[in-house]
Amino acid sequence: MRTLTFDNGDQMPILGLGTWKSAPGEVYEAVLEAIKIGYRHIDCAYIYGNENEVGDAIQEAIKTGLVAREDLWITSKLWNSFHKKEDVEEGMNRSLKALKLDYLDLYLIHWPVAMKSRIDLPSSGADFISLEEIPLIETWNELIELKKTGKIKHIGVSNFSKSKIEEITKLSGIKPEMNQFERHAYNQQPELVDYCLSEGIKVTCYSPLGSADRPARVKRDDEPALLQNEKVKAIAETNGISVAQALIAWTIAKGLVVIPKSTNPERLKQNLDSKDITLSTEDIATIDSLDLGHRYIDGQFWAQEGSPYTVESIWS
Ligand code: A2P
């Protein structure tokens, strides 16, 4: 499997397993099966509500000799309600404990959005805290400190714009090593990708298949269905691969990390096999031409009435 190399030589597998939306009852089997068939990178987060089961599967895989801890790449993310300086370590410890690990390979600030302590999902605008009150640099500086303890090997951000990355980099002198954001054929974000890569910041693409299984609170009826795109279907047919494989192979061809989610054994295998698929220059150009600038995760959820955030302020 192709890997991306960090400054200290650590290697991150370019294809990982996404676990957002994987139900706790299904994710144990999915992660175990994934490791059995060769996945070595699992993308997790506190807010996915399933880190305990993911951790059980990782433990089982290690215990039964399927894999050694050092051969796995585990990413997790700090939730919005742990942004305060004194809460960041607790946020990290909760993920470590649930995952049953003594270190994470990569830890990201999940969103540039702060919420009150002990809130998982906001029920009103009053649950938010503005970035004036808890600036991102406060949270970022804590991640920098935690990296020094060795409990986190690498640190980064998720859903951060160029200007937010510039802000924390300028104030701390330390760049994020990774930015994870929504990127797929319908939302290619070329400026953000180019900016990150030119700064040596690696990119992980979430929702690479369009995340059709999103919960209702972040879904609309009138959205374009990525897996139904006729041009990608034609590419898949000509190459004897699936639409999902074409989309995954296209992302890998750009040198970007990709984390398709599945809990289905057949699709787990299909997605993993994408690592060995090489698309022609023409096929890549065809998928390049499909950009609609369409975000499936548009940030509206953070812009509820009374919230200090707007959709524009989140992405700007
Ligand atoms: P399932 O878990 O049942 O396989 P994303 O990674 O963009 O969030 O997309 C995840 C969605 O895509 C899930 O609904 C997942 O369903 C589905 N999916 C994952 N792999 C494939 C595949 N190879 N073909 C079709 N759908 C897939």
mmCIF file of N, CA, C and O and ligand atoms in Angstrom, residues 20-21 207-213 227 242 244 259-264 267 270-271, ligand 1:
data_model
loop_
_atom_site.group_PDB
_atom_site.id
_atom_site.type_symbol
_atom_site.label_atom_id
_atom_site.label_comp_id
_atom_site.label_asym_id
_atom_site.label_seq_id
_atom_site.Cartn_x
_atom_site.Cartn_y
_atom_site.Cartn_z
ATOM 1 N N TRP A 20 -17.065 7.021 10.508
ATOM 2 C CA TRP A 20 -18.226 7.879 10.765
ATOM 3 C C TRP A 20 -19.466 7.177 10.214
ATOM 4 O O TRP A 20 -19.427 6.677 9.079
ATOM 5 N N LYS A 21 -20.505 7.098 10.996
ATOM 6 C CA LYS A 21 -21.792 6.507 10.621
ATOM 7 C C LYS A 21 -21.794 4.982 10.715
ATOM 8 O O LYS A 21 -22.774 4.340 10.382
ATOM 9 N N SER A 207 -15.745 11.792 3.139
ATOM 10 C CA SER A 207 -16.906 11.630 2.251
ATOM 11 C C SER A 207 -16.498 11.396 0.791
ATOM 12 O O SER A 207 -17.081 11.982 -0.126
ATOM 13 N N PRO A 208 -15.519 10.522 0.548
ATOM 14 C CA PRO A 208 -15.046 10.346 -0.835
ATOM 15 C C PRO A 208 -16.086 9.707 -1.746
ATOM 16 O O PRO A 208 -15.975 9.818 -2.968
ATOM 17 N N LEU A 209 -17.101 9.063 -1.135
ATOM 18 C CA LEU A 209 -18.146 8.426 -1.946
ATOM 19 C C LEU A 209 -19.468 9.200 -1.843
ATOM 20 O O LEU A 209 -20.506 8.735 -2.287
ATOM 21 N N GLY A 210 -19.423 10.353 -1.196
ATOM 22 C CA GLY A 210 -20.624 11.180 -1.101
ATOM 23 C C GLY A 210 -21.463 10.934 0.142
ATOM 24 O O GLY A 210 -22.511 11.553 0.317
ATOM 25 N N SER A 211 -21.009 10.032 1.006
ATOM 26 C CA SER A 211 -21.657 9.820 2.321
ATOM 27 C C SER A 211 -23.177 9.796 2.256
ATOM 28 O O SER A 211 -23.859 10.528 2.974
ATOM 29 N N ALA A 212 -23.718 8.939 1.406
ATOM 30 C CA ALA A 212 -25.171 8.884 1.258
ATOM 31 C C ALA A 212 -25.884 8.438 2.537
ATOM 32 O O ALA A 212 -27.083 8.655 2.700
ATOM 33 N N ASP A 213 -25.140 7.827 3.453
ATOM 34 C CA ASP A 213 -25.762 7.348 4.697
ATOM 35 C C ASP A 213 -25.698 8.383 5.823
ATOM 36 O O ASP A 213 -25.820 8.034 6.989
ATOM 37 N N LEU A 227 -22.424 8.602 -6.351
ATOM 38 C CA LEU A 227 -22.239 7.224 -6.848
ATOM 39 C C LEU A 227 -23.101 6.933 -8.087
ATOM 40 O O LEU A 227 -22.963 5.888 -8.711
ATOM 41 N N SER A 242 -15.811 -0.851 -9.966
ATOM 42 C CA SER A 242 -17.053 -0.217 -9.516
ATOM 43 C C SER A 242 -16.886 1.308 -9.503
ATOM 44 O O SER A 242 -15.761 1.824 -9.561
ATOM 45 N N ALA A 244 -17.403 3.240 -6.988
ATOM 46 C CA ALA A 244 -16.672 3.592 -5.759
ATOM 47 C C ALA A 244 -15.167 3.425 -5.986
ATOM 48 O O ALA A 244 -14.371 4.283 -5.596
ATOM 49 N N ILE A 259 -10.533 7.990 2.895
ATOM 50 C CA ILE A 259 -11.041 7.141 3.984
ATOM 51 C C ILE A 259 -12.494 6.714 3.742
ATOM 52 O O ILE A 259 -13.399 7.074 4.501
ATOM 53 N N PRO A 260 -12.749 5.926 2.691
ATOM 54 C CA PRO A 260 -14.125 5.468 2.459
ATOM 55 C C PRO A 260 -14.642 4.641 3.633
ATOM 56 O O PRO A 260 -13.902 3.837 4.189
ATOM 57 N N LYS A 261 -15.898 4.867 3.970
ATOM 58 C CA LYS A 261 -16.528 4.110 5.054
ATOM 59 C C LYS A 261 -17.322 2.947 4.480
ATOM 60 O O LYS A 261 -18.068 3.104 3.499
ATOM 61 N N SER A 262 -17.174 1.791 5.083
ATOM 62 C CA SER A 262 -18.108 0.697 4.795
ATOM 63 C C SER A 262 -18.136 -0.231 6.001
ATOM 64 O O SER A 262 -17.163 -0.318 6.744
ATOM 65 N N THR A 263 -19.286 -0.883 6.183
ATOM 66 C CA THR A 263 -19.350 -1.940 7.189
ATOM 67 C C THR A 263 -19.673 -3.270 6.509
ATOM 68 O O THR A 263 -19.927 -4.265 7.163
ATOM 69 N N ASN A 264 -19.663 -3.257 5.183
ATOM 70 C CA ASN A 264 -20.047 -4.446 4.418
ATOM 71 C C ASN A 264 -18.786 -5.162 3.918
ATOM 72 O O ASN A 264 -17.952 -4.543 3.254
ATOM 73 N N ARG A 267 -17.869 -4.751 0.219
ATOM 74 C CA ARG A 267 -17.471 -3.385 -0.166
ATOM 75 C C ARG A 267 -16.162 -2.964 0.515
ATOM 76 O O ARG A 267 -15.378 -2.207 -0.056
ATOM 77 N N GLN A 270 -13.678 -4.404 -1.837
ATOM 78 C CA GLN A 270 -13.696 -3.649 -3.089
ATOM 79 C C GLN A 270 -12.945 -2.318 -2.918
ATOM 80 O O GLN A 270 -12.119 -1.933 -3.748
ATOM 81 N N ASN A 271 -13.234 -1.637 -1.804
ATOM 82 C CA ASN A 271 -12.605 -0.333 -1.581
ATOM 83 C C ASN A 271 -11.096 -0.483 -1.395
ATOM 84 O O ASN A 271 -10.315 0.290 -1.932
HETATM 85 P P1 A2P B 1 -21.949 0.501 3.394
HETATM 86 O O1 A2P B 1 -21.318 0.886 4.712
HETATM 87 O O2 A2P B 1 -23.225 -0.221 3.539
HETATM 88 O O3 A2P B 1 -20.967 -0.167 2.470
HETATM 89 P P2 A2P B 1 -18.468 7.848 2.475
HETATM 90 O O4 A2P B 1 -17.231 7.026 2.620
HETATM 91 O O5 A2P B 1 -18.354 8.894 1.402
HETATM 92 O O6 A2P B 1 -18.937 8.416 3.795
HETATM 93 O O7 A2P B 1 -19.633 6.901 1.950
HETATM 94 C C1 A2P B 1 -20.124 5.862 2.739
HETATM 95 C C2 A2P B 1 -21.370 5.309 2.088
HETATM 96 O O8 A2P B 1 -21.017 4.640 0.861
HETATM 97 C C3 A2P B 1 -22.069 4.270 2.931
HETATM 98 O O9 A2P B 1 -23.451 4.347 2.696
HETATM 99 C C4 A2P B 1 -21.484 2.962 2.425
HETATM 100 O O10 A2P B 1 -22.383 1.891 2.644
HETATM 101 C C5 A2P B 1 -21.368 3.251 0.953
HETATM 102 N N1 A2P B 1 -20.305 2.489 0.308
HETATM 103 C C6 A2P B 1 -19.078 2.207 0.787
HETATM 104 N N2 A2P B 1 -18.351 1.507 -0.101
HETATM 105 C C7 A2P B 1 -19.142 1.341 -1.187
HETATM 106 C C8 A2P B 1 -18.969 0.692 -2.443
HETATM 107 N N3 A2P B 1 -17.827 0.080 -2.751
HETATM 108 N N4 A2P B 1 -20.018 0.723 -3.317
HETATM 109 C C9 A2P B 1 -21.170 1.337 -3.008
HETATM 110 N N5 A2P B 1 -21.395 1.964 -1.839
HETATM 111 C C10 A2P B 1 -20.396 1.970 -0.936
#
